[in-house]
Amino acid sequence: MPGGRPRGFDLDQALDAAMRVFWRHGYEGTSVTDLTEAMGIAKPSLYAAFGSKERLLAAALRRYADGPGSVTSRALTEPTAREVAHRLVEGAITLTTGPDTPRGCLSVRCAQSRAEEARSAAATHRDAAELALRARLEAARAAGDLPPGADPADLARFLLTLTDGIAVRAAAGATPDELRRTAELALKAWPT
C-alpha cells in the first residue's frame, strides 16, 4: 500500500487522551506506558504517529491551546480591555477547576517541569499567548480604552501571572469561589 498501513486508531481521540494524561500527571509523571494505555494503542503506533514522547507533548500542548486552553484567544474578542481581563481570569478559573477536567493547567504544569523539553514546549505556547494579549492591549490603548501611561506589555504579564497563579492554586485544591475572590482583589489594580 502506498504510504504504509493505515492507522488502526483515531488520531484525534488518541491525542485528546494523551493531552489529559499529561494534564493530570505532568510530563515527568507520565510514562509512555501511561500514554499508550490511555490512548488505546501500542508503543510502536505511538512512535509511528508522533515520533517521541516529547513530540507527543508538543502536539498535546497545541491541542490544549486550540481546545480547552483557548481561554486567552476567547478573551481577546471582548470589546474592552477590562472585559478581556475579566474573561481571561474567569476562563482560567473555569478551566482549572472544572468538574470534567484535571485540576490546574497543562501549560503551567509543563512550565514547572524539570525536563527542558517540557519547559520549552510550554514556553512556546506561553510566548504566543503573551504576544497576542499584548497586541490586544496595545490596540485598546490606541483606541483610548486604556490610559496613555498603561503599559500593554506589563498588563499582559500581570494577567498571565494572575492566571498562572490561579492554575497553581486550583491544582492545590482552591475552590472557584476562593479563586474569584483573589482575582477580584488583583483586578483592582487594573488601570482606569
Tab-separated table of C-alpha atoms in Angstrom:
chain	number	residue	atom	x	y	z
A	1	MET	CA	0.000	0.000	0.000
A	2	PRO	CA	1.353	3.447	-0.774
A	3	GLY	CA	2.281	5.317	2.403
A	4	GLY	CA	2.193	2.194	4.587
A	5	ARG	CA	-0.614	0.675	6.571
A	6	PRO	CA	-3.461	2.937	7.623
A	7	ARG	CA	-3.651	3.773	11.319
A	8	GLY	CA	-5.770	1.450	13.385
A	9	PHE	CA	-6.832	4.245	15.727
A	10	ASP	CA	-8.379	7.689	15.658
A	11	LEU	CA	-5.551	10.210	15.881
A	12	ASP	CA	-7.735	12.968	17.382
A	13	GLN	CA	-9.102	10.707	20.105
A	14	ALA	CA	-5.620	9.424	20.901
A	15	LEU	CA	-4.259	12.961	21.102
A	16	ASP	CA	-7.110	14.031	23.391
A	17	ALA	CA	-6.345	11.094	25.677
A	18	ALA	CA	-2.628	11.938	25.737
A	19	MET	CA	-3.418	15.582	26.482
A	20	ARG	CA	-5.459	14.591	29.529
A	21	VAL	CA	-2.746	12.268	30.834
A	22	PHE	CA	-0.091	14.977	30.526
A	23	TRP	CA	-2.520	17.485	32.055
A	24	ARG	CA	-3.212	15.254	35.043
A	25	HIS	CA	0.316	13.950	35.693
A	26	GLY	CA	2.709	16.368	34.010
A	27	TYR	CA	5.480	15.415	31.624
A	28	GLU	CA	7.738	13.630	34.099
A	29	GLY	CA	4.871	11.919	35.867
A	30	THR	CA	3.654	10.410	32.606
A	31	SER	CA	5.265	7.271	31.230
A	32	VAL	CA	4.986	6.017	27.675
A	33	THR	CA	3.011	3.095	29.105
A	34	ASP	CA	0.559	5.544	30.721
A	35	LEU	CA	0.147	7.214	27.349
A	36	THR	CA	-0.330	4.056	25.302
A	37	GLU	CA	-2.854	2.679	27.804
A	38	ALA	CA	-4.883	5.901	27.785
A	39	MET	CA	-4.635	6.238	24.012
A	40	GLY	CA	-5.535	2.588	23.437
A	41	ILE	CA	-2.540	1.989	21.184
A	42	ALA	CA	0.739	0.077	21.234
A	43	LYS	CA	4.125	1.754	21.699
A	44	PRO	CA	5.128	1.279	18.045
A	45	SER	CA	1.942	3.102	16.987
A	46	LEU	CA	2.717	5.998	19.326
A	47	TYR	CA	6.217	6.341	17.898
A	48	ALA	CA	4.994	5.947	14.311
A	49	ALA	CA	2.339	8.640	14.758
A	50	PHE	CA	4.223	11.121	16.957
A	51	GLY	CA	7.911	10.207	16.853
A	52	SER	CA	8.616	10.537	20.584
A	53	LYS	CA	7.109	11.390	23.936
A	54	GLU	CA	8.484	14.935	23.531
A	55	ARG	CA	6.796	15.416	20.153
A	56	LEU	CA	3.581	13.951	21.519
A	57	LEU	CA	3.710	16.519	24.335
A	58	ALA	CA	4.190	19.332	21.813
A	59	ALA	CA	1.161	18.065	19.859
A	60	ALA	CA	-0.853	17.744	23.087
A	61	LEU	CA	0.022	21.325	24.052
A	62	ARG	CA	-1.120	22.574	20.630
A	63	ARG	CA	-4.333	20.595	21.043
A	64	TYR	CA	-4.795	22.075	24.521
A	65	ALA	CA	-4.134	25.638	23.303
A	66	ASP	CA	-6.681	25.227	20.499
A	67	GLY	CA	-9.231	23.469	22.710
A	68	PRO	CA	-9.708	23.634	26.459
A	69	GLY	CA	-6.824	26.066	26.931
A	70	SER	CA	-8.080	28.580	24.368
A	71	VAL	CA	-9.036	30.890	27.235
A	72	THR	CA	-6.749	33.668	26.003
A	73	SER	CA	-7.935	33.641	22.397
A	74	ARG	CA	-11.585	33.723	23.518
A	75	ALA	CA	-10.912	36.577	25.946
A	76	LEU	CA	-9.294	38.649	23.200
A	77	THR	CA	-12.672	39.024	21.484
A	78	GLU	CA	-14.134	41.101	24.304
A	79	PRO	CA	-14.923	44.743	23.395
A	80	THR	CA	-12.905	46.413	26.176
A	81	ALA	CA	-9.559	45.759	27.835
A	82	ARG	CA	-11.237	45.413	31.234
A	83	GLU	CA	-13.620	42.805	29.820
A	84	VAL	CA	-10.652	40.992	28.249
A	85	ALA	CA	-9.036	40.839	31.694
A	86	HIS	CA	-12.214	39.627	33.405
A	87	ARG	CA	-12.984	36.987	30.793
A	88	LEU	CA	-9.382	35.748	30.841
A	89	VAL	CA	-9.421	35.377	34.615
A	90	GLU	CA	-12.878	33.788	34.729
A	91	GLY	CA	-11.894	31.446	31.900
A	92	ALA	CA	-8.800	30.381	33.826
A	93	ILE	CA	-10.871	29.676	36.931
A	94	THR	CA	-13.420	27.657	34.981
A	95	LEU	CA	-10.761	25.707	33.088
A	96	THR	CA	-8.599	24.863	36.062
A	97	THR	CA	-11.392	23.879	38.438
A	98	GLY	CA	-13.836	22.253	36.028
A	99	PRO	CA	-15.515	19.005	37.055
A	100	ASP	CA	-14.676	17.342	33.741
A	101	THR	CA	-11.018	18.341	33.511
A	102	PRO	CA	-7.906	17.741	35.577
A	103	ARG	CA	-7.179	20.443	38.159
A	104	GLY	CA	-4.701	23.087	37.095
A	105	CYS	CA	-3.337	23.924	33.659
A	106	LEU	CA	-1.372	21.709	31.278
A	107	SER	CA	0.839	24.565	30.127
A	108	VAL	CA	1.651	25.701	33.675
A	109	ARG	CA	2.312	22.118	34.732
A	110	CYS	CA	4.774	21.760	31.840
A	111	ALA	CA	6.409	25.112	32.613
A	112	GLN	CA	7.143	23.818	36.128
A	113	SER	CA	8.752	20.641	34.827
A	114	ARG	CA	12.380	19.727	35.427
A	115	ALA	CA	12.503	18.449	31.849
A	116	GLU	CA	13.835	21.053	29.427
A	117	GLU	CA	11.712	19.742	26.543
A	118	ALA	CA	8.513	20.242	28.551
A	119	ARG	CA	9.519	23.742	29.702
A	120	SER	CA	10.496	24.695	26.169
A	121	ALA	CA	7.224	23.431	24.674
A	122	ALA	CA	5.245	25.319	27.321
A	123	ALA	CA	7.273	28.495	26.735
A	124	THR	CA	6.385	28.445	23.040
A	125	HIS	CA	2.674	28.496	23.862
A	126	ARG	CA	3.107	30.958	26.691
A	127	ASP	CA	5.022	33.395	24.478
A	128	ALA	CA	2.349	33.221	21.777
A	129	ALA	CA	-0.403	33.937	24.322
A	130	GLU	CA	1.549	36.846	25.781
A	131	LEU	CA	2.172	38.387	22.361
A	132	ALA	CA	-1.488	38.093	21.385
A	133	LEU	CA	-2.627	39.592	24.685
A	134	ARG	CA	-0.098	42.391	24.430
A	135	ALA	CA	-1.213	43.234	20.889
A	136	ARG	CA	-4.857	43.347	22.010
A	137	LEU	CA	-3.974	45.660	24.897
A	138	GLU	CA	-1.893	47.886	22.608
A	139	ALA	CA	-4.951	48.239	20.373
A	140	ALA	CA	-7.033	49.075	23.446
A	141	ARG	CA	-4.586	51.777	24.488
A	142	ALA	CA	-4.513	53.220	20.948
A	143	ALA	CA	-8.330	53.332	20.994
A	144	GLY	CA	-8.346	55.177	24.314
A	145	ASP	CA	-9.667	52.152	26.212
A	146	LEU	CA	-6.578	52.185	28.455
A	147	PRO	CA	-4.869	55.244	29.913
A	148	PRO	CA	-1.898	56.510	27.855
A	149	GLY	CA	0.541	55.578	30.631
A	150	ALA	CA	-0.653	51.960	30.841
A	151	ASP	CA	1.981	49.566	29.540
A	152	PRO	CA	0.376	46.760	27.496
A	153	ALA	CA	3.424	44.506	27.982
A	154	ASP	CA	3.249	44.913	31.759
A	155	LEU	CA	-0.506	44.345	31.767
A	156	ALA	CA	-0.167	41.205	29.638
A	157	ARG	CA	2.459	39.828	32.046
A	158	PHE	CA	0.268	40.802	35.007
A	159	LEU	CA	-2.734	38.927	33.608
A	160	LEU	CA	-0.753	35.828	32.679
A	161	THR	CA	0.932	35.791	36.082
A	162	LEU	CA	-2.517	36.001	37.678
A	163	THR	CA	-3.912	33.171	35.550
A	164	ASP	CA	-0.822	31.033	36.177
A	165	GLY	CA	-1.299	31.583	39.904
A	166	ILE	CA	-4.929	30.589	39.562
A	167	ALA	CA	-3.831	27.351	37.903
A	168	VAL	CA	-1.315	26.558	40.628
A	169	ARG	CA	-3.828	27.253	43.403
A	170	ALA	CA	-6.533	25.261	41.582
A	171	ALA	CA	-4.183	22.284	41.308
A	172	ALA	CA	-3.630	22.580	45.071
A	173	GLY	CA	-7.385	22.390	45.695
A	174	ALA	CA	-8.583	26.009	45.818
A	175	THR	CA	-12.282	26.393	45.100
A	176	PRO	CA	-13.674	28.555	42.312
A	177	ASP	CA	-15.117	30.978	44.880
A	178	GLU	CA	-11.751	31.364	46.601
A	179	LEU	CA	-10.073	31.990	43.262
A	180	ARG	CA	-12.706	34.533	42.226
A	181	ARG	CA	-12.243	36.491	45.457
A	182	THR	CA	-8.479	36.533	44.936
A	183	ALA	CA	-8.874	37.566	41.299
A	184	GLU	CA	-11.224	40.408	42.265
A	185	LEU	CA	-8.565	41.760	44.631
A	186	ALA	CA	-5.881	41.502	41.953
A	187	LEU	CA	-8.001	43.169	39.274
A	188	LYS	CA	-8.482	46.211	41.484
A	189	ALA	CA	-5.005	47.123	40.224
A	190	TRP	CA	-6.339	47.365	36.643
A	191	PRO	CA	-5.736	50.879	35.262
A	192	THR	CA	-8.755	53.128	34.812
